[in-house]
Each structure stands twice: as C-alpha cells, then as structure tokens.
mmCIF file of C-alpha atoms in Angstrom:
data_model
loop_
_atom_site.group_PDB
_atom_site.id
_atom_site.type_symbol
_atom_site.label_atom_id
_atom_site.label_comp_id
_atom_site.label_asym_id
_atom_site.label_seq_id
_atom_site.Cartn_x
_atom_site.Cartn_y
_atom_site.Cartn_z
ATOM 1 C CA MET A 10 0.000 0.000 0.000
ATOM 2 C CA LYS A 11 1.361 3.406 -1.000
ATOM 3 C CA TYR A 12 -1.687 5.633 -0.770
ATOM 4 C CA ILE A 13 -4.955 5.520 1.135
ATOM 5 C CA ASP A 14 -6.662 6.622 -2.099
ATOM 6 C CA GLU A 15 -5.934 3.193 -3.567
ATOM 7 C CA PHE A 16 -8.449 1.718 -1.131
ATOM 8 C CA GLN A 17 -11.139 4.329 -1.801
ATOM 9 C CA ASP A 18 -11.349 3.971 -5.598
ATOM 10 C CA PRO A 19 -14.995 4.335 -6.743
ATOM 11 C CA ALA A 20 -14.489 2.197 -9.867
ATOM 12 C CA LEU A 21 -13.065 -0.705 -7.862
ATOM 13 C CA ALA A 22 -15.814 -0.256 -5.292
ATOM 14 C CA ARG A 23 -18.415 -0.558 -8.034
ATOM 15 C CA ARG A 24 -16.854 -3.803 -9.259
ATOM 16 C CA LEU A 25 -16.924 -5.291 -5.774
ATOM 17 C CA LEU A 26 -20.524 -4.190 -5.272
ATOM 18 C CA ASP A 27 -21.528 -5.664 -8.635
ATOM 19 C CA ASP A 28 -19.992 -8.986 -7.612
ATOM 20 C CA ILE A 29 -21.855 -8.973 -4.285
ATOM 21 C CA HIS A 30 -25.155 -8.119 -6.003
ATOM 22 C CA ALA A 31 -24.609 -10.891 -8.563
ATOM 23 C CA THR A 32 -23.737 -13.463 -5.887
ATOM 24 C CA VAL A 33 -26.304 -13.000 -3.138
ATOM 25 C CA THR A 34 -29.503 -15.055 -3.412
ATOM 26 C CA ARG A 35 -30.883 -14.944 0.123
ATOM 27 C CA PRO A 36 -30.706 -12.794 3.271
ATOM 28 C CA TRP A 37 -27.478 -12.780 5.260
ATOM 29 C CA ALA A 38 -26.464 -10.883 8.412
ATOM 30 C CA LEU A 39 -22.794 -10.027 8.936
ATOM 31 C CA MET A 40 -21.267 -8.393 11.995
ATOM 32 C CA GLU A 41 -18.273 -6.081 11.735
ATOM 33 C CA VAL A 42 -16.333 -6.468 14.969
ATOM 34 C CA CYS A 43 -14.442 -3.169 15.021
ATOM 35 C CA GLY A 44 -15.881 0.280 15.697
ATOM 36 C CA GLY A 45 -13.432 1.765 13.203
ATOM 37 C CA GLN A 46 -15.012 -0.434 10.549
ATOM 38 C CA THR A 47 -18.460 0.755 11.673
ATOM 39 C CA HIS A 48 -17.440 4.377 11.097
ATOM 40 C CA THR A 49 -16.129 3.549 7.611
ATOM 41 C CA ILE A 50 -19.387 1.773 6.783
ATOM 42 C CA ILE A 51 -21.607 4.622 7.959
ATOM 43 C CA ARG A 52 -19.398 7.451 6.636
ATOM 44 C CA HIS A 53 -19.343 6.036 3.110
ATOM 45 C CA GLY A 54 -22.856 4.587 3.112
ATOM 46 C CA ILE A 55 -21.556 1.083 2.425
ATOM 47 C CA ASP A 56 -24.493 -0.586 4.160
ATOM 48 C CA GLN A 57 -26.888 1.341 1.902
ATOM 49 C CA LEU A 58 -25.016 0.365 -1.254
ATOM 50 C CA LEU A 59 -25.177 -3.355 -0.514
ATOM 51 C CA PRO A 60 -28.048 -5.552 -1.695
ATOM 52 C CA GLU A 61 -31.033 -5.365 0.632
ATOM 53 C CA GLN A 62 -30.449 -9.030 1.513
ATOM 54 C CA VAL A 63 -27.073 -8.211 3.137
ATOM 55 C CA GLU A 64 -27.389 -6.627 6.571
ATOM 56 C CA LEU A 65 -24.406 -5.297 8.497
ATOM 57 C CA ILE A 66 -24.794 -5.570 12.271
ATOM 58 C CA HIS A 67 -22.562 -3.358 14.414
ATOM 59 C CA GLY A 68 -20.651 -5.345 17.019
ATOM 60 C CA PRO A 69 -19.114 -4.451 20.394
ATOM 61 C CA GLY A 70 -15.851 -3.388 18.779
ATOM 62 C CA CYS A 71 -15.295 -0.044 20.497
ATOM 63 C CA PRO A 72 -12.876 -0.352 23.454
ATOM 64 C CA VAL A 73 -14.102 2.864 25.047
ATOM 65 C CA CYS A 74 -17.707 1.725 24.760
ATOM 66 C CA VAL A 75 -17.240 -1.662 26.416
ATOM 67 C CA THR A 76 -15.179 -0.415 29.376
ATOM 68 C CA PRO A 77 -17.487 -1.308 32.288
ATOM 69 C CA LEU A 78 -19.140 1.390 34.334
ATOM 70 C CA GLU A 79 -17.537 0.060 37.507
ATOM 71 C CA VAL A 80 -14.053 0.605 36.071
ATOM 72 C CA ILE A 81 -15.011 4.130 34.952
ATOM 73 C CA ASP A 82 -16.199 4.888 38.481
ATOM 74 C CA LYS A 83 -12.957 3.489 39.899
ATOM 75 C CA ALA A 84 -11.031 5.770 37.551
ATOM 76 C CA LEU A 85 -13.075 8.747 38.766
ATOM 77 C CA GLU A 86 -12.390 7.848 42.393
ATOM 78 C CA ILE A 87 -8.644 7.443 41.850
ATOM 79 C CA ALA A 88 -8.381 10.607 39.722
ATOM 80 C CA SER A 89 -10.060 12.622 42.493
ATOM 81 C CA ARG A 90 -7.252 11.912 44.980
ATOM 82 C CA PRO A 91 -4.917 14.871 45.583
ATOM 83 C CA ASP A 92 -1.746 12.760 45.449
ATOM 84 C CA VAL A 93 -2.604 11.295 42.014
ATOM 85 C CA ILE A 94 -1.835 12.416 38.471
ATOM 86 C CA PHE A 95 -4.325 10.518 36.343
ATOM 87 C CA CYS A 96 -3.331 10.031 32.679
ATOM 88 C CA SER A 97 -5.581 8.873 29.873
ATOM 89 C CA PHE A 98 -6.170 9.046 26.169
ATOM 90 C CA GLY A 99 -8.537 11.887 25.371
ATOM 91 C CA ASP A 100 -11.493 9.755 24.301
ATOM 92 C CA MET A 101 -12.022 8.535 27.876
ATOM 93 C CA LEU A 102 -12.471 11.963 29.463
ATOM 94 C CA ARG A 103 -16.113 12.435 28.482
ATOM 95 C CA VAL A 104 -17.224 8.826 28.992
ATOM 96 C CA PRO A 105 -19.950 9.055 31.634
ATOM 97 C CA GLY A 106 -19.571 7.240 34.899
ATOM 98 C CA THR A 107 -22.229 7.290 37.572
ATOM 99 C CA GLY A 108 -23.139 10.960 37.556
ATOM 100 C CA ARG A 109 -19.895 12.486 36.266
ATOM 101 C CA ASP A 110 -16.875 12.026 33.992
ATOM 102 C CA LEU A 111 -13.139 12.730 34.049
ATOM 103 C CA PHE A 112 -13.684 16.233 32.656
ATOM 104 C CA GLN A 113 -15.762 17.036 35.716
ATOM 105 C CA VAL A 114 -13.119 15.576 38.013
ATOM 106 C CA ARG A 115 -10.586 17.866 36.352
ATOM 107 C CA SER A 116 -12.885 20.871 36.735
ATOM 108 C CA GLU A 117 -13.135 20.049 40.440
ATOM 109 C CA GLY A 118 -9.358 20.205 40.838
ATOM 110 C CA GLY A 119 -8.245 16.688 39.958
ATOM 111 C CA ASP A 120 -4.971 16.432 38.047
ATOM 112 C CA VAL A 121 -6.251 14.661 34.928
ATOM 113 C CA ARG A 122 -3.974 14.784 31.903
ATOM 114 C CA VAL A 123 -4.379 13.703 28.287
ATOM 115 C CA VAL A 124 -1.406 11.761 26.946
ATOM 116 C CA TYR A 125 -0.698 10.219 23.557
ATOM 117 C CA SER A 126 1.208 7.162 24.762
ATOM 118 C CA PRO A 127 1.471 5.201 28.015
ATOM 119 C CA LEU A 128 5.185 6.019 27.886
ATOM 120 C CA ASP A 129 4.206 9.693 28.285
ATOM 121 C CA ALA A 130 2.601 8.748 31.602
ATOM 122 C CA LEU A 131 5.739 6.872 32.624
ATOM 123 C CA LYS A 132 7.810 9.973 31.904
ATOM 124 C CA ILE A 133 5.422 12.050 34.038
ATOM 125 C CA ALA A 134 5.982 9.559 36.868
ATOM 126 C CA GLN A 135 9.737 9.992 36.528
ATOM 127 C CA GLN A 136 9.329 13.773 36.666
ATOM 128 C CA ASN A 137 6.999 13.678 39.699
ATOM 129 C CA PRO A 138 8.460 11.091 42.096
ATOM 130 C CA GLN A 139 6.486 12.521 45.029
ATOM 131 C CA ARG A 140 3.109 11.733 43.402
ATOM 132 C CA GLN A 141 1.345 8.630 42.170
ATOM 133 C CA VAL A 142 0.836 8.486 38.395
ATOM 134 C CA VAL A 143 -1.898 6.239 37.000
ATOM 135 C CA PHE A 144 -2.456 5.430 33.344
ATOM 136 C CA PHE A 145 -5.902 4.278 32.235
ATOM 137 C CA GLY A 146 -5.122 1.181 30.173
ATOM 138 C CA ILE A 147 -8.142 0.192 28.098
ATOM 139 C CA GLY A 148 -8.694 -1.453 24.750
ATOM 140 C CA PHE A 149 -8.540 -4.639 22.755
ATOM 141 C CA GLU A 150 -5.468 -6.605 21.752
ATOM 142 C CA THR A 151 -4.170 -3.637 19.767
ATOM 143 C CA THR A 152 -3.437 -1.342 22.728
ATOM 144 C CA ALA A 153 -2.464 -4.058 25.197
ATOM 145 C CA PRO A 154 1.156 -4.570 23.981
ATOM 146 C CA PRO A 155 2.297 -0.928 24.471
ATOM 147 C CA ASN A 156 0.647 -0.875 27.890
ATOM 148 C CA ALA A 157 2.384 -4.131 28.767
ATOM 149 C CA MET A 158 5.700 -2.708 27.558
ATOM 150 C CA THR A 159 5.213 0.383 29.744
ATOM 151 C CA VAL A 160 4.671 -1.737 32.874
ATOM 152 C CA TYR A 161 7.702 -3.823 31.914
ATOM 153 C CA GLN A 162 9.779 -0.640 31.621
ATOM 154 C CA ALA A 163 8.471 0.693 34.946
ATOM 155 C CA LYS A 164 9.609 -2.469 36.692
ATOM 156 C CA LYS A 165 12.932 -2.523 34.871
ATOM 157 C CA LEU A 166 13.651 1.147 35.719
ATOM 158 C CA GLY A 167 12.348 0.891 39.272
ATOM 159 C CA ILE A 168 9.663 3.575 38.840
ATOM 160 C CA ALA A 169 7.564 2.685 41.860
ATOM 161 C CA ASN A 170 5.072 5.573 41.632
ATOM 162 C CA PHE A 171 3.570 4.389 38.321
ATOM 163 C CA SER A 172 0.565 2.078 38.022
ATOM 164 C CA LEU A 173 -1.924 0.911 35.400
ATOM 165 C CA LEU A 174 -5.695 0.813 35.749
ATOM 166 C CA VAL A 175 -6.370 -2.158 33.488
ATOM 167 C CA SER A 176 -9.514 -2.762 31.433
ATOM 168 C CA HIS A 177 -8.266 -4.782 28.473
ATOM 169 C CA VAL A 178 -10.614 -7.088 26.590
ATOM 170 C CA ARG A 179 -10.180 -9.864 24.019
ATOM 171 C CA VAL A 180 -12.168 -10.326 20.805
ATOM 172 C CA PRO A 181 -12.518 -14.130 20.345
ATOM 173 C CA PRO A 182 -14.406 -14.705 23.643
ATOM 174 C CA ALA A 183 -16.752 -11.866 22.672
ATOM 175 C CA ILE A 184 -17.499 -13.603 19.359
ATOM 176 C CA GLU A 185 -18.162 -16.786 21.328
ATOM 177 C CA ALA A 186 -20.574 -14.962 23.641
ATOM 178 C CA ILE A 187 -22.393 -13.347 20.716
ATOM 179 C CA MET A 188 -22.881 -16.689 18.978
ATOM 180 C CA GLN A 189 -24.178 -18.319 22.160
ATOM 181 C CA SER A 190 -26.820 -15.622 22.699
ATOM 182 C CA PRO A 191 -30.396 -16.860 22.079
ATOM 183 C CA SER A 192 -31.121 -13.631 20.178
ATOM 184 C CA CYS A 193 -28.093 -13.939 17.872
ATOM 185 C CA ARG A 194 -28.785 -13.343 14.165
ATOM 186 C CA VAL A 195 -25.155 -13.158 13.048
ATOM 187 C CA GLN A 196 -24.193 -15.526 10.219
ATOM 188 C CA GLY A 197 -20.683 -14.257 9.505
ATOM 189 C CA PHE A 198 -18.024 -11.922 10.895
ATOM 190 C CA LEU A 199 -15.712 -9.246 9.558
ATOM 191 C CA ALA A 200 -12.842 -9.633 12.014
ATOM 192 C CA ALA A 201 -10.740 -6.644 13.054
ATOM 193 C CA GLY A 202 -7.521 -6.562 11.044
ATOM 194 C CA HIS A 203 -5.483 -4.617 13.608
ATOM 195 C CA VAL A 204 -6.336 -7.142 16.341
ATOM 196 C CA CYS A 205 -5.214 -10.001 14.104
ATOM 197 C CA SER A 206 -2.013 -8.136 13.201
ATOM 198 C CA VAL A 207 -1.067 -8.544 16.873
ATOM 199 C CA MET A 208 -2.680 -11.840 17.856
ATOM 200 C CA GLY A 209 -2.684 -13.697 14.555
ATOM 201 C CA MET A 210 -5.576 -15.873 13.411
ATOM 202 C CA GLY A 211 -5.033 -18.965 15.534
ATOM 203 C CA GLU A 212 -8.132 -18.622 17.721
ATOM 204 C CA TYR A 213 -10.592 -18.137 14.858
ATOM 205 C CA PRO A 214 -10.735 -21.482 12.983
ATOM 206 C CA GLU A 215 -12.248 -23.273 15.979
ATOM 207 C CA LEU A 216 -14.879 -20.527 16.349
ATOM 208 C CA ALA A 217 -15.737 -20.644 12.654
ATOM 209 C CA ALA A 218 -16.046 -24.436 12.657
ATOM 210 C CA ARG A 219 -18.012 -24.734 15.919
ATOM 211 C CA HIS A 220 -20.567 -22.074 15.049
ATOM 212 C CA ARG A 221 -20.485 -22.650 11.277
ATOM 213 C CA VAL A 222 -19.834 -19.001 10.448
ATOM 214 C CA PRO A 223 -17.289 -17.540 8.015
ATOM 215 C CA ILE A 224 -14.799 -15.148 9.615
ATOM 216 C CA VAL A 225 -13.056 -12.779 7.219
ATOM 217 C CA VAL A 226 -10.149 -10.721 8.576
ATOM 218 C CA THR A 227 -10.790 -7.264 7.187
ATOM 219 C CA GLY A 228 -9.123 -3.845 7.031
ATOM 220 C CA PHE A 229 -10.634 -0.419 7.532
ATOM 221 C CA GLU A 230 -10.842 1.403 4.218
ATOM 222 C CA PRO A 231 -13.980 1.238 2.018
ATOM 223 C CA LEU A 232 -12.520 -1.322 -0.378
ATOM 224 C CA ASP A 233 -11.328 -3.412 2.578
ATOM 225 C CA ILE A 234 -14.863 -3.545 3.941
ATOM 226 C CA LEU A 235 -16.404 -4.373 0.568
ATOM 227 C CA GLU A 236 -13.853 -7.111 -0.080
ATOM 228 C CA GLY A 237 -14.542 -8.570 3.359
ATOM 229 C CA VAL A 238 -18.284 -8.561 2.684
ATOM 230 C CA ARG A 239 -17.746 -10.064 -0.772
ATOM 231 C CA ARG A 240 -15.678 -12.947 0.593
ATOM 232 C CA ALA A 241 -18.116 -13.598 3.435
ATOM 233 C CA VAL A 242 -21.117 -13.622 1.086
ATOM 234 C CA HIS A 243 -19.377 -16.026 -1.286
ATOM 235 C CA GLN A 244 -18.710 -18.414 1.623
ATOM 236 C CA LEU A 245 -22.275 -18.171 2.899
ATOM 237 C CA GLU A 246 -23.737 -18.822 -0.552
ATOM 238 C CA ARG A 247 -21.501 -21.902 -0.911
ATOM 239 C CA GLY A 248 -22.299 -23.151 2.598
ATOM 240 C CA GLU A 249 -18.690 -22.708 3.770
ATOM 241 C CA HIS A 250 -17.431 -21.487 7.131
ATOM 242 C CA THR A 251 -13.688 -20.906 7.128
ATOM 243 C CA VAL A 252 -11.288 -18.160 8.235
ATOM 244 C CA ASP A 253 -10.150 -15.961 5.341
ATOM 245 C CA ASN A 254 -7.464 -13.281 5.508
ATOM 246 C CA ALA A 255 -8.517 -10.310 3.361
ATOM 247 C CA TYR A 256 -5.973 -8.040 5.071
ATOM 248 C CA ALA A 257 -2.772 -9.861 4.158
ATOM 249 C CA ARG A 258 -0.855 -6.602 3.727
ATOM 250 C CA ALA A 259 -0.923 -6.212 7.527
ATOM 251 C CA VAL A 260 -1.854 -9.588 9.041
ATOM 252 C CA ARG A 261 0.277 -12.705 9.272
ATOM 253 C CA PRO A 262 -1.353 -15.925 10.500
ATOM 254 C CA GLU A 263 1.031 -16.108 13.468
ATOM 255 C CA GLY A 264 0.601 -12.461 14.456
ATOM 256 C CA ASN A 265 3.393 -10.420 16.027
ATOM 257 C CA PRO A 266 5.682 -12.726 18.052
ATOM 258 C CA ALA A 267 7.367 -9.891 20.014
ATOM 259 C CA ALA A 268 4.021 -8.407 21.046
ATOM 260 C CA LEU A 269 2.661 -11.823 21.995
ATOM 261 C CA ALA A 270 5.700 -12.534 24.169
ATOM 262 C CA MET A 271 5.279 -9.216 25.980
ATOM 263 C CA LEU A 272 1.585 -9.882 26.590
ATOM 264 C CA GLU A 273 2.320 -13.351 27.960
ATOM 265 C CA ASP A 274 4.932 -11.957 30.336
ATOM 266 C CA VAL A 275 3.011 -8.990 31.749
ATOM 267 C CA PHE A 276 -0.663 -10.059 31.599
ATOM 268 C CA GLU A 277 -2.765 -13.083 32.419
ATOM 269 C CA VAL A 278 -6.203 -13.964 31.043
ATOM 270 C CA THR A 279 -9.179 -13.263 33.298
ATOM 271 C CA ASP A 280 -12.946 -12.915 33.166
ATOM 272 C CA ARG A 281 -13.941 -9.372 32.262
ATOM 273 C CA ALA A 282 -17.170 -7.369 32.420
ATOM 274 C CA TRP A 283 -18.229 -5.566 29.237
ATOM 275 C CA ARG A 284 -20.353 -2.455 29.607
ATOM 276 C CA GLY A 285 -23.931 -3.135 28.599
ATOM 277 C CA ILE A 286 -23.228 -6.836 28.051
ATOM 278 C CA GLY A 287 -22.029 -8.406 31.300
ATOM 279 C CA VAL A 288 -19.200 -10.706 32.293
ATOM 280 C CA ILE A 289 -17.666 -12.784 29.497
ATOM 281 C CA PRO A 290 -15.379 -15.625 30.682
ATOM 282 C CA ASP A 291 -11.692 -15.343 29.747
ATOM 283 C CA SER A 292 -12.397 -12.167 27.775
ATOM 284 C CA GLY A 293 -9.877 -9.851 29.407
ATOM 285 C CA TRP A 294 -6.425 -9.383 30.817
ATOM 286 C CA ARG A 295 -5.093 -8.311 34.164
ATOM 287 C CA LEU A 296 -1.535 -7.837 35.351
ATOM 288 C CA SER A 297 0.180 -11.104 36.208
ATOM 289 C CA PRO A 298 1.473 -11.720 39.751
ATOM 290 C CA ARG A 299 4.985 -10.649 38.663
ATOM 291 C CA TYR A 300 3.657 -7.136 37.980
ATOM 292 C CA ARG A 301 0.821 -6.919 40.521
ATOM 293 C CA GLU A 302 2.578 -4.059 42.334
ATOM 294 C CA PHE A 303 1.788 -1.864 39.288
ATOM 295 C CA ASP A 304 -1.940 -2.643 39.385
ATOM 296 C CA ALA A 305 -3.816 0.550 40.298
ATOM 297 C CA GLU A 306 -6.843 -1.366 41.576
ATOM 298 C CA HIS A 307 -4.569 -3.305 43.915
ATOM 299 C CA ARG A 308 -2.549 -0.232 44.926
ATOM 300 C CA PHE A 309 -5.495 2.034 45.722
ATOM 301 C CA SER A 310 -7.923 -0.627 47.008
ATOM 302 C CA VAL A 311 -10.947 1.123 45.497
ATOM 303 C CA THR A 312 -14.010 -0.574 46.956
ATOM 304 C CA GLY A 313 -17.646 0.188 47.662
ATOM 305 C CA ILE A 314 -18.343 1.382 44.113
ATOM 306 C CA LYS A 315 -22.066 1.523 43.355
ATOM 307 C CA THR A 316 -22.814 1.954 39.671
ATOM 308 C CA LEU A 317 -25.981 3.212 38.039
ATOM 309 C CA GLU A 318 -26.629 3.339 34.294
ATOM 310 C CA PRO A 319 -29.143 5.898 32.995
ATOM 311 C CA ALA A 320 -32.495 4.206 32.518
ATOM 312 C CA GLU A 321 -32.926 5.862 29.107
ATOM 313 C CA CYS A 322 -29.638 4.528 27.700
ATOM 314 C CA ARG A 323 -29.896 1.450 25.470
ATOM 315 C CA SER A 324 -26.224 1.302 24.486
ATOM 316 C CA GLY A 325 -25.991 -2.260 25.756
ATOM 317 C CA GLU A 326 -28.414 -3.366 23.058
ATOM 318 C CA VAL A 327 -26.434 -1.391 20.469
ATOM 319 C CA LEU A 328 -23.218 -3.102 21.556
ATOM 320 C CA GLN A 329 -24.842 -6.530 21.211
ATOM 321 C CA GLY A 330 -26.101 -5.760 17.710
ATOM 322 C CA LEU A 331 -29.721 -5.939 18.845
ATOM 323 C CA LEU A 332 -30.500 -2.293 18.139
ATOM 324 C CA LYS A 333 -29.391 0.298 15.608
ATOM 325 C CA PRO A 334 -28.481 3.604 17.277
ATOM 326 C CA ASN A 335 -31.276 5.571 15.626
ATOM 327 C CA GLU A 336 -33.803 3.070 16.977
ATOM 328 C CA CYS A 337 -33.108 4.297 20.523
ATOM 329 C CA GLU A 338 -35.672 6.802 21.813
ATOM 330 C CA ALA A 339 -32.958 8.960 23.406
ATOM 331 C CA PHE A 340 -30.738 9.105 20.305
ATOM 332 C CA GLY A 341 -30.096 12.672 19.148
ATOM 333 C CA THR A 342 -32.426 14.153 21.772
ATOM 334 C CA LEU A 343 -31.589 13.243 25.359
ATOM 335 C CA CYS A 344 -28.315 11.717 24.166
ATOM 336 C CA THR A 345 -25.861 13.708 22.010
ATOM 337 C CA PRO A 346 -22.055 13.888 21.818
ATOM 338 C CA ARG A 347 -22.119 17.002 24.008
ATOM 339 C CA ASN A 348 -24.423 15.408 26.586
ATOM 340 C CA PRO A 349 -24.025 11.640 26.190
ATOM 341 C CA LEU A 350 -25.937 9.058 28.164
ATOM 342 C CA GLY A 351 -23.635 6.224 27.171
ATOM 343 C CA ALA A 352 -20.134 5.587 25.904
ATOM 344 C CA THR A 353 -21.314 4.636 22.395
ATOM 345 C CA MET A 354 -22.165 8.322 21.809
ATOM 346 C CA VAL A 355 -18.806 9.535 23.160
ATOM 347 C CA SER A 356 -16.158 7.399 21.565
ATOM 348 C CA SER A 357 -14.640 8.175 18.186
ATOM 349 C CA GLU A 358 -15.391 4.514 17.358
ATOM 350 C CA GLY A 359 -18.846 4.323 18.916
ATOM 351 C CA ALA A 360 -21.771 3.296 16.714
ATOM 352 C CA CYS A 361 -24.054 5.994 18.144
ATOM 353 C CA ALA A 362 -21.396 8.635 17.473
ATOM 354 C CA ALA A 363 -21.087 7.403 13.872
ATOM 355 C CA TYR A 364 -24.824 7.627 13.274
ATOM 356 C CA TYR A 365 -24.950 11.114 14.789
ATOM 357 C CA LEU A 366 -21.840 12.425 13.004
ATOM 358 C CA TYR A 367 -22.927 11.181 9.581
ATOM 359 C CA ARG A 368 -26.566 12.203 10.109
ATOM 360 C CA ARG A 369 -28.226 8.806 10.238
ATOM 361 C CA LEU A 370 -30.935 10.352 12.372
ATOM 362 C CA GLU A 371 -33.994 8.710 10.845
ATOM 363 C CA LEU A 372 -35.084 5.113 10.975
ATOM 364 C CA GLU A 373 -34.433 3.158 7.805
ATOM 365 C CA PRO A 374 -36.788 0.676 6.140
ATOM 366 C CA ALA A 375 -36.544 -2.745 7.738
ATOM 367 C CA ARG A 376 -34.515 -5.325 5.855
ATOM 368 C CA THR A 377 -35.627 -8.880 5.321
ATOM 369 C CA ALA A 378 -34.875 -10.938 8.428
ATOM 370 C CA PRO A 379 -32.130 -13.515 7.783
ATOM 371 C CA ALA A 380 -33.262 -17.113 7.719
ATOM 372 C CA ALA A 381 -31.138 -20.176 7.162
ATOM 373 C CA GLN A 382 -33.562 -21.771 4.671
ATOM 374 C CA SER A 383 -35.239 -18.701 3.206
ATOM 375 C CA ALA A 384 -36.068 -18.519 -0.472
ATOM 376 C CA PRO A 385 -34.038 -16.201 -2.687
ATOM 377 C CA ALA A 386 -35.217 -12.651 -2.158
ATOM 378 C CA GLN A 387 -36.304 -10.447 -5.053
ATOM 379 C CA THR A 388 -34.434 -7.147 -5.141
ATOM 380 C CA ASP A 389 -36.041 -4.032 -6.571
ATOM 381 C CA PRO A 390 -33.188 -1.711 -7.652
ATOM 382 C CA ALA A 391 -35.535 1.272 -7.458
ATOM 383 C CA ALA A 392 -36.035 0.607 -3.758
ATOM 384 C CA GLN A 393 -32.340 0.943 -2.919
ATOM 385 C CA THR A 394 -31.654 3.749 -0.483
ATOM 386 C CA ALA A 395 -29.157 6.397 -1.557
ATOM 387 C CA PRO A 396 -25.874 6.306 0.388
ATOM 388 C CA THR A 397 -25.159 8.874 3.066
ATOM 389 C CA ALA A 398 -21.759 9.710 1.547
ATOM 390 C CA PRO A 399 -20.087 8.734 -1.731
ATOM 391 C CA LEU A 400 -17.374 6.131 -1.921
ATOM 392 C CA GLU A 401 -14.578 8.402 -2.940
ATOM 393 C CA ALA A 402 -11.201 9.507 -1.751
ATOM 394 C CA SER A 403 -11.255 11.836 1.217
ATOM 395 C CA PRO A 404 -8.473 13.695 3.003
ATOM 396 C CA VAL A 405 -6.636 11.744 5.671
ATOM 397 C CA ALA A 406 -6.688 13.346 9.096
#
C-alpha cells in the first residue's frame, strides 16, 4: 500500500458491489467487529449500497464503549485523589460514569492529563516522584502490547510511583458470547484486522467451525470492507465457514511474536465485564502476579463502588447488535455527543457517534430478516436507499 486513495477507488468499489449483487440469493447478516469499521461503513454509506439481503450488524468493537461502568467509576475515584496524576487518552475523558466524567473531576481540581502514549505517563511519573501516576489502560489486543511494555519498563527502571488501571478485553471470547446468545442473528463476521495483526488468526478457525460461520479478517478502508463482505457472502452462498485473511498486507497468520511474548509476560487472562453486556469468561487481561505491584486497583484498594446506568440509555443493546443507534428513543435528543448518556455516543469509534456524526438520524426501512432456509429474495433496484456519503477519496486526518 502506498496511498490511502488506492483503497477508496470508486471504480473498484463498483466492481466489488456488482460482484456482491450478482452473488447474493438470500438474506445474510454479517457483523463487523471493530468500531473503526463501523465508522467507515456509515461514513461512506456502504451498508446502503449493498443488496437489501445483506445486513451489516454493528458489534461491540469499540474499546471505550465496552469499558465497564464500575471501572469508569474506579477511575473517577482514583483521579479525584490529591496525590494522584491521572493520565488517559482523550477519548475517555467524556465517557460518563455514575453521575460524572473525568472532565468534571478535572474541573473540580483533579490532576487529569491527556497523553498520547502510556510512555508519556511513565515519563510524568519519573518527573513527579512525590506523586502517584496512574495510566488508564483500556482497549482490545491492539493497545495491550504498548501498555504491557510500559509496565515492563516501569519495573525494569524501578519507577515505583507508576501504576496501570487495566480494562483490556479480548475479541474471540466476545465472538463466542455473541454466537451463544439466544437472540443472535449473526451468520458471519468481519474480524478486526489490527487485532489479528497482533494476535494472529489462531483462535478463529475453531470458532468458525463450531458455530459454522465464516470469519473474514478485514481492514478499515472502504474497499477493505467491501472485499470482506464479498468474501463472506461467497462463503455463505456456498455453505462454507472458514477463516479468510482479506488483510494480508498487515496480518500474518502467526501475528506479532514480540508483542505476543510481551503480553504473555506482563498479563494473564481473566474474566472481564463488558459495559452493557455483562461478564464474558476469559475475555480480558489483568496484570500477572509478577507485575501486581503496578496494578492501580490493587494499589489504591478502590471498593464500595455503586454503579448506576441511565435508565434511558440502550447502548448495551447497540453493543450486542440488537439495536441500531437511531432506533433508541434517546438518540439525538436526550443523548448527544455534548451530553451523552452512554459511551457509544462519546467514543470516536462508537456506533451511536457514527450515526450522529454522519446524520443517520432517521429510521431506515426494515430489511428482510435472515433465515437459514429462506427462499431467494427479489431485489427491486428502485427501492435501494441512496448512500449517506459517496465512496470516494477523502483527506486523511
């Protein structure tokens, strides 16, 4: 890859769409796992360009969105302490806890700082040896290795006033939980390419075989998404369910050995709660006993947290793919990016934020419900909805 424009070519997009339209004969429901993929889909109107038989369901692929409310409230409690410098990426500052967020803690005098790397927080700890410095470590397998490396460096350098508030989650157990849900309609997955660039593809074949769903490792540009959909539809139409790597320019089957070794050294697998979903077994990481001294939850012994989600917020259903954002009664009225009820409206990868940003404010016509033995659906080209935004090259931020 030399230019992003190569993966936003309208002519190539049209060819991929033509192939999908020519291939599909019955309804299929695919879930994109990553919130970054969701934003690409909604920004470029990809879901509206696909045949009406192909539905894209938005999965729980936003790390900010799935960070449990209890952990947010623990972060607020720790950040409020006068001896603490609390460091975080900027997208966590407006995520609502029970009644407030990190911006409010900062306005009340808490030393809350936005950093661009966990190593920035480690440097702050070196510069302020008299204070405790906590970094809010959230995310999927993509952000876990640099956070693990930072804890490794803190131990190696003897920086005792640094700690990590950990809320890392893992994708394959989430896919397992989704497929085991009685309300699951998902028949195939677009797996997150950046996760697989770290972890490899080793955990996916068993999932694909056990649940009989194709899993296509997919990138994040419009043509990446369309190619992932095309490959998944071809498998579904043929009755296949294998793992396919459509992001070979970044993903190797074995993943990144150095990153995997660091994760194995610093973290251990644990059960983890997902906001709006609940506890998923073996779906997260915590610091291993060798690094427990750098665990902020252990260091600060934050207990007695009582959480309360707003009754009007239905982000849990959005995260499970049971509800489109604009089907929520609070969407765009009680809940906006400036005054969010839930994390899905705050995060730059949240589905609610995508629908609001790209003006998907109205309900769309219902698509045909997927059914394993349904007859081929008849598509009326005149009934196709116009896309929200054209598939064309756009400036890179």
